[in-house]
Coordinates of C-alpha atoms and ligand atoms in Angstrom, one line a residue:
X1435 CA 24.3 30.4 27.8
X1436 CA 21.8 30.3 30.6
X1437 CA 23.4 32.8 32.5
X1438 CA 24.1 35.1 29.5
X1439 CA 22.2 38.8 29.4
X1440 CA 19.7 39.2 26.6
X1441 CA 21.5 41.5 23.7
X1442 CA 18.2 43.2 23.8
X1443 CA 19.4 44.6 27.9
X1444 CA 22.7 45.1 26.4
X1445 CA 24.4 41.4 26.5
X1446 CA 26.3 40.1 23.2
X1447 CA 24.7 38.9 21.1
X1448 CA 24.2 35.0 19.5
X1449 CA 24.9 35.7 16.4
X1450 CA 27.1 38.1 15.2
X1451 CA 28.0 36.9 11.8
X1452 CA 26.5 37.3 8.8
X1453 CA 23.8 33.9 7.4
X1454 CA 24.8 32.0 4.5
X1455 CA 23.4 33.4 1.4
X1456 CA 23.8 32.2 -2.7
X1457 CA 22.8 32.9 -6.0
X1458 CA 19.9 30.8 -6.9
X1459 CA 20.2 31.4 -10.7
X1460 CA 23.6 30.9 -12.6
X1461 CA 24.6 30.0 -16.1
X1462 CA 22.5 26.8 -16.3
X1463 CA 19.3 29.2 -16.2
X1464 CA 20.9 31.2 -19.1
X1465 CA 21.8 28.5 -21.3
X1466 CA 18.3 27.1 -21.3
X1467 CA 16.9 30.9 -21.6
X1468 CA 19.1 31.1 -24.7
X1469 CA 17.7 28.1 -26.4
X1470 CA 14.1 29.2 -25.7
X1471 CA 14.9 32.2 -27.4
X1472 CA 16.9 30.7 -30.4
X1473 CA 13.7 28.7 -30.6
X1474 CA 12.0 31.5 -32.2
X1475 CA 8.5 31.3 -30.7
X1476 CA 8.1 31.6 -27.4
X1477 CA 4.8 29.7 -27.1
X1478 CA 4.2 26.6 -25.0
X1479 CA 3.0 24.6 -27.5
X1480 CA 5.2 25.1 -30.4
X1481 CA 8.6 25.4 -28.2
X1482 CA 10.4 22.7 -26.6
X1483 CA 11.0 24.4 -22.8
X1484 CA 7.8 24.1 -20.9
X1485 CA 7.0 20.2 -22.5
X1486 CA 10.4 19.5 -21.0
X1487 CA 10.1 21.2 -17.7
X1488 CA 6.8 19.1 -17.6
X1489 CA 8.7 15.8 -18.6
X1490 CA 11.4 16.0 -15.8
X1491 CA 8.6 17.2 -13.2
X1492 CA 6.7 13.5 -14.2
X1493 CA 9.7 12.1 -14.1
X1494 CA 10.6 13.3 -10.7
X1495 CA 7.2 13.0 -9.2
X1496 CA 6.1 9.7 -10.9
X1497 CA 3.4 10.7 -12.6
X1498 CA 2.2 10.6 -15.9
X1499 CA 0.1 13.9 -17.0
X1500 CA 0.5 17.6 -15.5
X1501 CA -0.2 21.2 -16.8
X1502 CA 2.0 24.6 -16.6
X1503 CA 0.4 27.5 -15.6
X1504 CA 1.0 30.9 -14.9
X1505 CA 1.1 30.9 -11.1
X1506 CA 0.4 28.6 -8.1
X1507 CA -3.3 30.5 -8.2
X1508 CA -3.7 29.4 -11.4
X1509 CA -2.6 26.0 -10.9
X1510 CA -5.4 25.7 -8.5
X1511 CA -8.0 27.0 -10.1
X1512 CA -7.6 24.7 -13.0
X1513 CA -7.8 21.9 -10.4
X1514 CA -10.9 23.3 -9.2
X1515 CA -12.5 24.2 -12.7
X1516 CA -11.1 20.5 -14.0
X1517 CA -12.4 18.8 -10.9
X1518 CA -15.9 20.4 -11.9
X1519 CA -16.1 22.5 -9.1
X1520 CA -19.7 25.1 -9.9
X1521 CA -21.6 27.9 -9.1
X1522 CA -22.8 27.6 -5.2
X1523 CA -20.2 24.7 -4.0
X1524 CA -18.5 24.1 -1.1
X1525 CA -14.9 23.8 -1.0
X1526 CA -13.5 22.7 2.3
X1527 CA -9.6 24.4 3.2
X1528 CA -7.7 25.8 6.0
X1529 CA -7.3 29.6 7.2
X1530 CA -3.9 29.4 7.5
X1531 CA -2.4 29.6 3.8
X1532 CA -1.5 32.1 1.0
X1533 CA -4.4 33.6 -0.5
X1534 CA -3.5 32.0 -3.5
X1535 CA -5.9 29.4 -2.4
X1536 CA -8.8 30.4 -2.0
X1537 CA -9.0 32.8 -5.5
X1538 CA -9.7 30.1 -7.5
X1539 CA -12.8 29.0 -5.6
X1540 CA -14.3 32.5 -5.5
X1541 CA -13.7 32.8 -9.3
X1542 CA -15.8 29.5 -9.8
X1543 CA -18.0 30.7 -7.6
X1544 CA -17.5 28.8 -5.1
X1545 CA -17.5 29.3 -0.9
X1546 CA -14.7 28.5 0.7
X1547 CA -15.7 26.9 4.5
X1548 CA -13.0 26.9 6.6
X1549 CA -12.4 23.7 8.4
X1550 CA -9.8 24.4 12.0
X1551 CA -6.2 22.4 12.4
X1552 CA -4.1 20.6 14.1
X1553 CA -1.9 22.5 16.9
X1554 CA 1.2 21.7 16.2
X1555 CA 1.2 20.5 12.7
X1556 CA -0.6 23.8 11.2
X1557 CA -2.7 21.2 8.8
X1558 CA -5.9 20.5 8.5
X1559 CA -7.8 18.7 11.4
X1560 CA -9.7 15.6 9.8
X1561 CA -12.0 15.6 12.1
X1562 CA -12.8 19.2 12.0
X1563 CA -13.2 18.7 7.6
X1564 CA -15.6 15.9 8.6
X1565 CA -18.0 18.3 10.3
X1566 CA -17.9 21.0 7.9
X1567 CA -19.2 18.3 5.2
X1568 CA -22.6 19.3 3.9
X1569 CA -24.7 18.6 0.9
X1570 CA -23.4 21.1 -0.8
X1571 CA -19.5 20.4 -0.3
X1572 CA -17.8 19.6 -3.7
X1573 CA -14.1 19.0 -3.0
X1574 CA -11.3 19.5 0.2
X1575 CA -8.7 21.6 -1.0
X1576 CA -5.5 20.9 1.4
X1577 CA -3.0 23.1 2.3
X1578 CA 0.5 21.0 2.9
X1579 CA 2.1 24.3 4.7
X1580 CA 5.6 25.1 5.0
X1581 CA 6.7 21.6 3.4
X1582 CA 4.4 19.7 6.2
X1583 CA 2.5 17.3 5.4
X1584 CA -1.2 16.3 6.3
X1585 CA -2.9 13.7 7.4
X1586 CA -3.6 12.0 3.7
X1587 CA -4.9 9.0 4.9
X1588 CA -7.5 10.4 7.0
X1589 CA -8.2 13.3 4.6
X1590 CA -8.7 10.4 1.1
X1591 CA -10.9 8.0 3.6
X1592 CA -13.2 10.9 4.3
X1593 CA -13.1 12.1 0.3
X1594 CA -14.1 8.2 -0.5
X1595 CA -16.6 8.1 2.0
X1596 CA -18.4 11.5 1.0
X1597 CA -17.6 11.3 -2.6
X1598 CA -15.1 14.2 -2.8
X1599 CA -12.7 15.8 -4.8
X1600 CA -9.3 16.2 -3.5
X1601 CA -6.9 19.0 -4.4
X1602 CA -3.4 19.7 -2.9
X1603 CA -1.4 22.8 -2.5
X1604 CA 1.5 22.4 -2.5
X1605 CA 3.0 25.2 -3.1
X1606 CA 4.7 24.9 0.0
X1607 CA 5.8 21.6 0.0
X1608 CA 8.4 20.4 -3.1
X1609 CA 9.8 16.4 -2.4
X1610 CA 7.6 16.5 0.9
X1611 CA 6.6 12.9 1.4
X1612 CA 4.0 11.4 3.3
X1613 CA 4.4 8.0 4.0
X1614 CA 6.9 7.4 1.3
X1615 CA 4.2 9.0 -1.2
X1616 CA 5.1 12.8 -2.7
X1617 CA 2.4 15.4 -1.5
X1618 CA 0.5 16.2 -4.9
X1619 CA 0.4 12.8 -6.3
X1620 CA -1.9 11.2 -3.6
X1621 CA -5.6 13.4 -4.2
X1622 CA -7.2 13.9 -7.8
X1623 CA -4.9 17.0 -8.7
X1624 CA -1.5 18.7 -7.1
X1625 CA -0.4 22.0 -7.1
X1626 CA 2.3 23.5 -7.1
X1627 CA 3.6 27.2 -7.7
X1628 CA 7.2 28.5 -8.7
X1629 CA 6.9 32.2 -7.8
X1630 CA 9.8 33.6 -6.7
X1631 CA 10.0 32.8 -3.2
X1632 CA 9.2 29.3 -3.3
X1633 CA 11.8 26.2 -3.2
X1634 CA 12.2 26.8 -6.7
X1635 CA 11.4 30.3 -8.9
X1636 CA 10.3 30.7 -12.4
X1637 CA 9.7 34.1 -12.1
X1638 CA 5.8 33.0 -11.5
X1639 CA 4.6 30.0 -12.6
X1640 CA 2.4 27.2 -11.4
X1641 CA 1.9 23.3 -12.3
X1642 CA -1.1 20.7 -12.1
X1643 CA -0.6 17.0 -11.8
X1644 CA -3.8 15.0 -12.6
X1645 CA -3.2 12.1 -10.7
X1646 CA -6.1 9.6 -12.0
X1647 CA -3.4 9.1 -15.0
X1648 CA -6.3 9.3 -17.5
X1649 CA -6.0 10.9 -20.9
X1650 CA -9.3 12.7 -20.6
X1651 CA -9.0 14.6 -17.6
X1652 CA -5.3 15.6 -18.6
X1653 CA -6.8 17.3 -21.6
X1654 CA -9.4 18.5 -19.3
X1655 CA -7.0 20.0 -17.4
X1656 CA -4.6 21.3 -20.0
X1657 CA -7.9 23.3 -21.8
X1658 CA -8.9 24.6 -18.6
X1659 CA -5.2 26.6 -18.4
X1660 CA -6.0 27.4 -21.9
X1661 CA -8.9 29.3 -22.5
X1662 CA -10.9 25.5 -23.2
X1663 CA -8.8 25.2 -26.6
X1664 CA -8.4 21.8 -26.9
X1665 CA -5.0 21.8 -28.2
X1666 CA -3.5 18.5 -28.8
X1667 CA -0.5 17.4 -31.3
X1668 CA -1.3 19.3 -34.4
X1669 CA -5.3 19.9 -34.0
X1670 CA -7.0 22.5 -32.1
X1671 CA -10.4 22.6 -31.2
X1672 CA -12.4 25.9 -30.1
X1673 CA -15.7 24.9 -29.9
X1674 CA -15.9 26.1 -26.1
X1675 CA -18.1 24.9 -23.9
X1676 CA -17.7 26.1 -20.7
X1677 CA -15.8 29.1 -19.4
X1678 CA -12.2 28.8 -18.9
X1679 CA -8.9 31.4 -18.3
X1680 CA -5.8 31.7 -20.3
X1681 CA -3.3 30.9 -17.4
X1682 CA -0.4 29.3 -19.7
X1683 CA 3.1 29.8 -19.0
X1684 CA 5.7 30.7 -21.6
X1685 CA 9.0 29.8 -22.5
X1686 CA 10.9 31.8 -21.0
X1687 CA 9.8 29.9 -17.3
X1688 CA 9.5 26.9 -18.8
X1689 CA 13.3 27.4 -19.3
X1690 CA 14.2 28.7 -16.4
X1691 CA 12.3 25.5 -15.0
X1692 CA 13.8 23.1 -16.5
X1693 CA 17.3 24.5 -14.8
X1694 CA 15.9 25.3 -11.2
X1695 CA 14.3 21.8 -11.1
X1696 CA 18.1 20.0 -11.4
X1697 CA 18.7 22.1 -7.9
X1698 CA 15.5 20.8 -6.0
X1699 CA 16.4 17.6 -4.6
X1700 CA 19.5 19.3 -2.8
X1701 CA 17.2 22.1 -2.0
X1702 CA 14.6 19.9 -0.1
X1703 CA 17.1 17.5 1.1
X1704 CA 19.1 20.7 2.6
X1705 CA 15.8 22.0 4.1
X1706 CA 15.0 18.8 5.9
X1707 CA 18.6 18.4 7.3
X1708 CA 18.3 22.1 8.8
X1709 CA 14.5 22.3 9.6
X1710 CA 15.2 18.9 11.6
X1711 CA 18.4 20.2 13.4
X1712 CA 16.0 23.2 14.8
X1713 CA 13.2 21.1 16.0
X1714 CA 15.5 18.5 17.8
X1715 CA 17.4 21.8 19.3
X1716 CA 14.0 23.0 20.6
X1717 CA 12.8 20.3 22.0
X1718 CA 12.5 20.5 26.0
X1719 CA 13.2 24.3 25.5
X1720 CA 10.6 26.1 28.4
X1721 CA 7.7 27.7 26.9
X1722 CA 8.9 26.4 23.2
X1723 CA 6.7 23.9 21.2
X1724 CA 8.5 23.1 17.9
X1725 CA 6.8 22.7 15.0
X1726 CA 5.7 19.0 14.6
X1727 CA 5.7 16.9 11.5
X1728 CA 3.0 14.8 10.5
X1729 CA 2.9 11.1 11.5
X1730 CA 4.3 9.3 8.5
X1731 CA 5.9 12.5 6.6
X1732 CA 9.3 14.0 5.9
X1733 CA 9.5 17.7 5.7
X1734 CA 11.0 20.1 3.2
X1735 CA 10.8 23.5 5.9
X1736 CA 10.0 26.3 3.2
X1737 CA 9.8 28.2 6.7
X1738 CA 9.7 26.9 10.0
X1739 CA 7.5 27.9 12.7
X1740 CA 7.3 27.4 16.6
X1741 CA 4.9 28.2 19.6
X1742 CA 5.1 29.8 22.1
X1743 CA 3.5 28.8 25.6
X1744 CA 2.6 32.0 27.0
X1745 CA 1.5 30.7 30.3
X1746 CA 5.1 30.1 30.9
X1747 CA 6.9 32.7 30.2
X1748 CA 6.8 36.0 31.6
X1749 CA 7.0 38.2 28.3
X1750 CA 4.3 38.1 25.1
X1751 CA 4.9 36.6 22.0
X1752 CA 6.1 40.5 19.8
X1753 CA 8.6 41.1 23.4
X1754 CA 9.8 37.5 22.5
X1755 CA 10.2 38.3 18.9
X1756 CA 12.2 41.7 19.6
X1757 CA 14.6 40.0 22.0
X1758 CA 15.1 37.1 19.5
X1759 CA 15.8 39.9 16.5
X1760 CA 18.2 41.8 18.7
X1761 CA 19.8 38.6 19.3
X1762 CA 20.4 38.5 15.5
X1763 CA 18.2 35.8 14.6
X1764 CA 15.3 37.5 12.3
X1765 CA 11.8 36.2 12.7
X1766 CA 8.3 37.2 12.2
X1767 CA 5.4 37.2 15.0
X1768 CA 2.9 34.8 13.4
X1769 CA 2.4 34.1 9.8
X1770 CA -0.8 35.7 8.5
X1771 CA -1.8 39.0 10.4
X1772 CA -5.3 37.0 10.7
X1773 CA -7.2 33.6 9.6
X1774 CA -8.3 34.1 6.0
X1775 CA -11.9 34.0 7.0
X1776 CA -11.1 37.2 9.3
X1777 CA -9.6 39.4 5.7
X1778 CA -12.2 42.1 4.6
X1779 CA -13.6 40.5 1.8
X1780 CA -14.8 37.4 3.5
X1781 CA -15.7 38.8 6.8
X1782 CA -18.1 41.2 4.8
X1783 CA -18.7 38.6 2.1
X1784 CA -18.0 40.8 -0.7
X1785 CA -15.9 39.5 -3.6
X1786 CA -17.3 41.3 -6.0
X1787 CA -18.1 44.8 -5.5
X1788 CA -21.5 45.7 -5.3
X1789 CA -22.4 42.2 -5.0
X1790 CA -22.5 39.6 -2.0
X1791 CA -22.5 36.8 -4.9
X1792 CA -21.3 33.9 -4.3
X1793 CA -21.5 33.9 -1.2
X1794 CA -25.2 34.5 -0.5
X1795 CA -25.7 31.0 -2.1
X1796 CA -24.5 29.2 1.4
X1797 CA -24.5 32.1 4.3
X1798 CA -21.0 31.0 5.4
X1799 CA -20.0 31.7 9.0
X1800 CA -16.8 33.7 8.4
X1801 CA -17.0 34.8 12.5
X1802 CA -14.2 35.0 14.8
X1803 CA -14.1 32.0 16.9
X1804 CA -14.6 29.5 13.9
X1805 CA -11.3 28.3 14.1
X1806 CA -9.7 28.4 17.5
X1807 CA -7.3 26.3 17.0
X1808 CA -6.2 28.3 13.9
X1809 CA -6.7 31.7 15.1
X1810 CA -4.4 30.6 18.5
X1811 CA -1.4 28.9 16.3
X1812 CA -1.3 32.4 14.7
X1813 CA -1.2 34.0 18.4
X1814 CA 1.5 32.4 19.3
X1815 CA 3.4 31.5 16.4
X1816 CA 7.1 32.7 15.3
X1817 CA 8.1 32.1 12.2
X1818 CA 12.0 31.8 11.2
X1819 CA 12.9 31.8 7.8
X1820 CA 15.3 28.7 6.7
X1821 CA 17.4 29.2 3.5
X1822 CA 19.6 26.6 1.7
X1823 CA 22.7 29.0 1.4
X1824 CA 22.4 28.7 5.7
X1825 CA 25.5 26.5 7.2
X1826 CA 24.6 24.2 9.8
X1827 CA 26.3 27.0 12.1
X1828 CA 23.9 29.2 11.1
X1829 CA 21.4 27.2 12.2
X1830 CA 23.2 26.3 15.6
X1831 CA 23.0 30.1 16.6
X1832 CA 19.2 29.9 15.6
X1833 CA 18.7 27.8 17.9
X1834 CA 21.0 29.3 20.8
X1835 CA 19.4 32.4 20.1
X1836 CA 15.6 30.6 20.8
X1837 CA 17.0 28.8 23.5
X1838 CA 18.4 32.0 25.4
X1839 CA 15.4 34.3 25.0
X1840 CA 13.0 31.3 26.0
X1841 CA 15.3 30.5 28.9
X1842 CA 15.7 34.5 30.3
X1843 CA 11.6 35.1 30.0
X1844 CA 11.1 31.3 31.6
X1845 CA 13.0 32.2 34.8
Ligands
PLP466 C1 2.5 30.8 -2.9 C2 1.3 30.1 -2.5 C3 0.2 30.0 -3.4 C4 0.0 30.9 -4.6 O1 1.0 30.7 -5.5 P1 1.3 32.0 -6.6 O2 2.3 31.4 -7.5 O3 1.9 33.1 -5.8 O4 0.0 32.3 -7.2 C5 -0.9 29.2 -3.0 N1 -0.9 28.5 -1.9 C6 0.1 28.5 -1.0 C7 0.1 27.7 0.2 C8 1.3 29.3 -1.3 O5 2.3 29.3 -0.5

């Protein structure tokens, strides 16, 4: 292998066959479609299809209450709005994620502050949320990304000790565990989206467990996703009090749900198996640092992502990339083009137009530099995508073809 020419100067390539690929949605998805339809109402609350989706999901997770929504943007900013997160608060969160994230907070009008991560992990840095805490900080909002976990311990100590709401995303990260406990069940709310490139797809579609397990913040939760109606058994109440957006899901996902969820223990556990096999194969590889899972956690790799250590190797990280592509392994430089606080609208603090509300409530510092340890993970990163349909072959030649690029550029 060592001694092989790079496909990319005319050797053969790794891989030369084709990745394992599959149908995600068969007949099970259609049969449940079917009896939403038969149902003759598509609506949440009079069909049978999202309550059941719901049921297995609290049956899987262990929980007793959570809400469907209409994405995994939604899902969060009902746990924002639920959690009681106002006008002018802080909410703490990383600047590596989907922008999913952060839309809910600027539609409570709330500042996001941005607090840097761990290296190797991509998660949030306790010690780095600890010093972003001010007076005006409301709730952490953690980002479990590509089916990592983070440091929960830390993270809940600090929440206790500052009086904080936590919030989980994880879109990313279906059956992740952190010490034995399911990411989303260990802060106040989880979240979780089922768009259509996530572990599993609803079309869109989002879901909020409230983890305190008390009736009156579940109904606080459900009314948030539901313009406030208060809509319980047979009554409903509209006396609104406070403003709230209609983010319900229908039937039709709800259905589709309750089939896709049947597949995602095999899904994560297949993710794990292969997402392992690539960081064992890249360990001790020169000028490769694999991705590193949390202390405590099991991982459910909805992509996986390595480093590259630039000082030794003689190419950059896109000359990397291109050989590894020619090699026939697809990947992406990085993940995000740049940290969230670097996008347009927060570097110019300008949600709205015409308007530098909210953000003029707290002066944010949305300047480069805020973040190295963020803004360097996306220098150097590559990101490989990992699919269930793979073979274990598949991901053999993933890592051959790592292994050969890192070891031509190391020489
Ligand atoms: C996908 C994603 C979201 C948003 O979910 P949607 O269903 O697309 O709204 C939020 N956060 C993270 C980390 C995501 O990956």
């Amino acid at each position: 292998m060592n001694q092989s020419q790079l496909a990319i100067l005319g050797g053969e390539k790794v891989k030369s066959k084709p990745f394992g690929s599959g149908k995600r949605f068969g007949m099970e998805e259609a049969k449940e479609l079917l009896e939403a339809l038969e149902q003759n109402t598509l609506f949440y609350h009079f069909g049978n299809k999202v309550k059941q989706f719901l049921a297995d999901f609290n049956a899987m997770y262990g929980v007793q209450y959570s809400v469907a929504t209409s994405s995994g943007t939604a899902a969060i900013h009902v746990a924002l709005g639920t959690a009681g997160v106002t006008v002018g608060d802080e909410v703490i969160t990383s600047p590596i994620t989907d922008q999913g994230t952060l839309i809910g907070i600027l539609y409570q009008n709330a500042i996001p502050v941005f607090a840097d991560l761990e290296p190797h992990t991509y998660n949030l840095d306790p010690a780095s949320i600890e010093e972003n805490i001010t007076s005006k900080t409301k709730a952490i909002l953690v980002v479990h990304l590509a089916g990592n976990p983070c440091d929960m311990d830390a993270i809940m100590d600090i929440a206790k000790k500052h009086n904080l709401k936590v919030i989980e995303d994880c879109a990313q990260s279906y059956l992740t565990t952190y010490k034995g406990r399911l990411v989303g069940t260990i802060g106040d709310y989880g979240c979780f989206s089922t768009n259509d490139f996530k572990h599993i797809s609803t079309g869109d579609g989002g879901i909020v467990t409230v983890n305190s397990g008390d009736k009156e913040d579940y109904y606080r939760t459900h009314a948030f996703a539901d313009k406030n109606y208060r809509r319980h058994d047979d009554s409903v109440e509209k006396d609104i009090e406070y403003l709230a957006p209609n983010y319900r899901m229908t039937e039709l996902q709800g259905a589709v749900g309750i089939a896709q969820l049947k597949k995602l223990d095999w899904i994560c556990k297949t993710r794990n198996t292969y997402g392992e096999q690539i960081n064992k194969g890249l360990q001790g590889v020169p000028g490769v640092s694999p991705m590193e899972i949390t202390e405590g956690g099991w991982g459910t790799y909805w992509f996986y992502m390595f480093r590259l250590n630039l000082d030794k190797l003689s190419c950059t990280r896109e000359e990397f990339s291109a050989a590894l592509e020619v090699e026939g392994i697809p990947n992406q430089p990085g993940y995000l083009p740049k940290v969230l606080y670097e996008i347009p609208m927060l570097k110019k603090q300008q949600a709205y137009v015409n308007s530098r509300f909210p953000f003029e409530l707290s002066n944010p510092n949305y300047e480069s530099g805020v973040c190295p340890v963020a803004e360097e993970i996306l220098n150097t990163a590559i990101r490989i995508s990992i699919s269930e349909f793979y073979t274990e072959k598949d991901i053999e030649e993933v890592v051959d073809g790592i292994q050969k690029v890192a070891d031509y550029y190391s020489r």
